[in-house]
PDB file of C-alpha atoms in Angstrom:
ATOM      1  CA  UNK G   1      67.810 -86.843   5.398  1.00 79.00           C
ATOM      2  CA  UNK G   2      66.602 -89.185   2.655  1.00 81.00           C
ATOM      3  CA  UNK G   3      66.214 -86.398   0.120  1.00 85.00           C
ATOM      4  CA  UNK G   4      69.723 -85.131   0.780  1.00 85.00           C
ATOM      5  CA  UNK G   5      71.212 -88.637   0.770  1.00 87.00           C
ATOM      6  CA  UNK G   6      69.384 -90.150  -2.215  1.00 86.00           C
ATOM      7  CA  UNK G   7      68.606 -87.195  -4.473  1.00 85.00           C
ATOM      8  CA  UNK G   8      71.585 -84.950  -3.817  1.00 86.00           C
ATOM      9  CA  UNK G   9      74.139 -87.607  -2.823  1.00 88.00           C
ATOM     10  CA  UNK G  10      75.282 -86.076   0.425  1.00 89.00           C
ATOM     11  CA  UNK G  11      78.190 -87.762   2.174  1.00 90.00           C
ATOM     12  CA  UNK G  12      78.734 -88.428   5.869  1.00 90.00           C
ATOM     13  CA  UNK G  13      81.028 -85.397   6.161  1.00 91.00           C
ATOM     14  CA  UNK G  14      78.401 -83.102   4.639  1.00 90.00           C
ATOM     15  CA  UNK G  15      75.818 -84.346   7.141  1.00 88.00           C
ATOM     16  CA  UNK G  16      78.243 -83.698  10.008  1.00 89.00           C
ATOM     17  CA  UNK G  17      78.775 -80.124   8.820  1.00 90.00           C
ATOM     18  CA  UNK G  18      75.005 -79.562   8.694  1.00 87.00           C
ATOM     19  CA  UNK G  19      74.403 -81.188  12.076  1.00 85.00           C
ATOM     20  CA  UNK G  20      74.521 -77.925  14.089  1.00 85.00           C
ATOM     21  CA  UNK G  21      71.564 -76.651  12.051  1.00 85.00           C
ATOM     22  CA  UNK G  22      69.497 -79.597  13.288  1.00 82.00           C
ATOM     23  CA  UNK G  23      69.768 -78.002  16.727  1.00 84.00           C
ATOM     24  CA  UNK G  24      67.204 -75.479  15.461  1.00 82.00           C
ATOM     25  CA  UNK G  25      64.533 -78.176  15.602  1.00 82.00           C
ATOM     26  CA  UNK G  26      65.272 -78.617  19.307  1.00 85.00           C
ATOM     27  CA  UNK G  27      65.704 -74.958  20.180  1.00 90.00           C
ATOM     28  CA  UNK G  28      62.535 -73.657  18.508  1.00 89.00           C
ATOM     29  CA  UNK G  29      60.100 -75.656  20.682  1.00 89.00           C
ATOM     30  CA  UNK G  30      62.174 -74.972  23.784  1.00 92.00           C
ATOM     31  CA  UNK G  31      62.303 -71.222  23.177  1.00 92.00           C
ATOM     32  CA  UNK G  32      58.601 -70.975  22.328  1.00 91.00           C
ATOM     33  CA  UNK G  33      57.699 -72.961  25.449  1.00 92.00           C
ATOM     34  CA  UNK G  34      59.812 -70.664  27.620  1.00 94.00           C
ATOM     35  CA  UNK G  35      58.217 -67.597  26.029  1.00 92.00           C
ATOM     36  CA  UNK G  36      54.713 -69.010  26.538  1.00 91.00           C
ATOM     37  CA  UNK G  37      55.435 -69.607  30.218  1.00 92.00           C
ATOM     38  CA  UNK G  38      57.001 -66.169  30.634  1.00 92.00           C
ATOM     39  CA  UNK G  39      54.099 -64.422  28.873  1.00 91.00           C
ATOM     40  CA  UNK G  40      51.508 -66.550  30.755  1.00 90.00           C
ATOM     41  CA  UNK G  41      50.029 -67.986  27.576  1.00 90.00           C
ATOM     42  CA  UNK G  42      49.539 -71.566  28.805  1.00 89.00           C
ATOM     43  CA  UNK G  43      45.993 -71.685  30.143  1.00 89.00           C
ATOM     44  CA  UNK G  44      43.172 -74.230  30.401  1.00 87.00           C
ATOM     45  CA  UNK G  45      41.635 -74.850  26.974  1.00 85.00           C
ATOM     46  CA  UNK G  46      38.865 -77.437  26.765  1.00 84.00           C
ATOM     47  CA  UNK G  47      40.468 -80.617  28.139  1.00 86.00           C
ATOM     48  CA  UNK G  48      44.159 -79.588  28.071  1.00 87.00           C
ATOM     49  CA  UNK G  49      46.580 -76.735  28.633  1.00 87.00           C
ATOM     50  CA  UNK G  50      47.198 -74.770  25.461  1.00 86.00           C
ATOM     51  CA  UNK G  51      48.062 -71.313  24.201  1.00 89.00           C
ATOM     52  CA  UNK G  52      44.845 -69.543  25.107  1.00 89.00           C
ATOM     53  CA  UNK G  53      43.403 -66.513  26.842  1.00 88.00           C
ATOM     54  CA  UNK G  54      42.129 -66.778  30.399  1.00 88.00           C
ATOM     55  CA  UNK G  55      39.260 -66.985  31.188  1.00 86.00           C
ATOM     56  CA  UNK G  56      38.329 -68.953  28.096  1.00 84.00           C
ATOM     57  CA  UNK G  57      36.464 -66.810  25.573  1.00 82.00           C
ATOM     58  CA  UNK G  58      37.372 -63.440  27.070  1.00 85.00           C
ATOM     59  CA  UNK G  59      38.705 -62.195  23.715  1.00 82.00           C
ATOM     60  CA  UNK G  60      35.393 -62.886  21.972  1.00 84.00           C
ATOM     61  CA  UNK G  61      33.104 -61.734  24.758  1.00 82.00           C
ATOM     62  CA  UNK G  62      33.198 -58.213  26.228  1.00 82.00           C
ATOM     63  CA  UNK G  63      31.507 -59.374  29.426  1.00 85.00           C
ATOM     64  CA  UNK G  64      34.750 -60.955  30.649  1.00 83.00           C
ATOM     65  CA  UNK G  65      38.037 -59.196  31.159  1.00 88.00           C
ATOM     66  CA  UNK G  66      41.114 -61.169  30.136  1.00 87.00           C
ATOM     67  CA  UNK G  67      43.377 -61.864  33.088  1.00 88.00           C
ATOM     68  CA  UNK G  68      46.189 -63.121  30.866  1.00 88.00           C
ATOM     69  CA  UNK G  69      46.844 -64.332  27.337  1.00 83.00           C
ATOM     70  CA  UNK G  70      45.592 -61.290  25.424  1.00 85.00           C
ATOM     71  CA  UNK G  71      48.010 -62.059  22.557  1.00 86.00           C
ATOM     72  CA  UNK G  72      47.216 -65.770  22.556  1.00 87.00           C
ATOM     73  CA  UNK G  73      45.578 -66.001  19.136  1.00 85.00           C
ATOM     74  CA  UNK G  74      48.315 -64.233  17.180  1.00 87.00           C
ATOM     75  CA  UNK G  75      51.095 -66.060  19.011  1.00 90.00           C
ATOM     76  CA  UNK G  76      49.345 -69.400  18.526  1.00 87.00           C
ATOM     77  CA  UNK G  77      49.618 -68.777  14.795  1.00 88.00           C
ATOM     78  CA  UNK G  78      53.311 -67.927  15.025  1.00 89.00           C
ATOM     79  CA  UNK G  79      54.306 -70.648  17.497  1.00 90.00           C
ATOM     80  CA  UNK G  80      52.145 -73.500  16.193  1.00 89.00           C
ATOM     81  CA  UNK G  81      50.357 -73.051  12.874  1.00 90.00           C
ATOM     82  CA  UNK G  82      53.259 -71.702  10.820  1.00 90.00           C
ATOM     83  CA  UNK G  83      55.766 -74.423  11.850  1.00 90.00           C
ATOM     84  CA  UNK G  84      53.194 -77.187  11.260  1.00 93.00           C
ATOM     85  CA  UNK G  85      52.318 -75.779   7.840  1.00 95.00           C
ATOM     86  CA  UNK G  86      56.005 -75.397   6.940  1.00 92.00           C
ATOM     87  CA  UNK G  87      56.679 -78.993   8.018  1.00 92.00           C
ATOM     88  CA  UNK G  88      53.809 -80.246   5.868  1.00 96.00           C
ATOM     89  CA  UNK G  89      55.096 -78.356   2.816  1.00 97.00           C
ATOM     90  CA  UNK G  90      58.677 -79.581   3.379  1.00 92.00           C
ATOM     91  CA  UNK G  91      57.576 -83.221   3.688  1.00 94.00           C
ATOM     92  CA  UNK G  92      55.373 -82.999   0.576  1.00 96.00           C
ATOM     93  CA  UNK G  93      58.095 -81.334  -1.487  1.00 95.00           C
ATOM     94  CA  UNK G  94      60.689 -83.862  -0.323  1.00 93.00           C
ATOM     95  CA  UNK G  95      58.460 -86.770  -1.313  1.00 94.00           C
ATOM     96  CA  UNK G  96      57.698 -85.228  -4.719  1.00 95.00           C
ATOM     97  CA  UNK G  97      61.396 -84.638  -5.412  1.00 93.00           C
ATOM     98  CA  UNK G  98      62.263 -88.181  -4.324  1.00 93.00           C
ATOM     99  CA  UNK G  99      59.524 -89.700  -6.492  1.00 93.00           C
ATOM    100  CA  UNK G 100      60.566 -87.654  -9.520  1.00 93.00           C
ATOM    101  CA  UNK G 101      64.180 -88.711  -9.011  1.00 92.00           C
ATOM    102  CA  UNK G 102      63.240 -92.400  -8.777  1.00 91.00           C
ATOM    103  CA  UNK G 103      61.011 -92.163 -11.871  1.00 92.00           C
ATOM    104  CA  UNK G 104      63.875 -90.473 -13.735  1.00 92.00           C
ATOM    105  CA  UNK G 105      66.307 -93.204 -12.664  1.00 89.00           C
ATOM    106  CA  UNK G 106      63.944 -95.970 -13.791  1.00 90.00           C
ATOM    107  CA  UNK G 107      63.388 -94.545 -17.257  1.00 84.00           C
TER     108      UNK G 107
END
């Protein structure tokens, strides 16, 4: 929001046009949660429920057969790690662009 408003000078009408795209940030977690429930990926993991195989460690140990969550590790990367990494990059780039813009305005 701040990058678009300060750096690029977006108006209220431009924000209203882009508002439906903000729905993506609500739908992504909802859809991934529904998929995790459907694919039985939510299992006990240490002290919480998380995307994991069940029983814990069955993917690393051949002594145990996985009851569910065989795709847990790859889907954890897709559903969690990639969005967190993308968010971090977006925040860092936004702050850099804002700082550069302010420095340019001051000089």
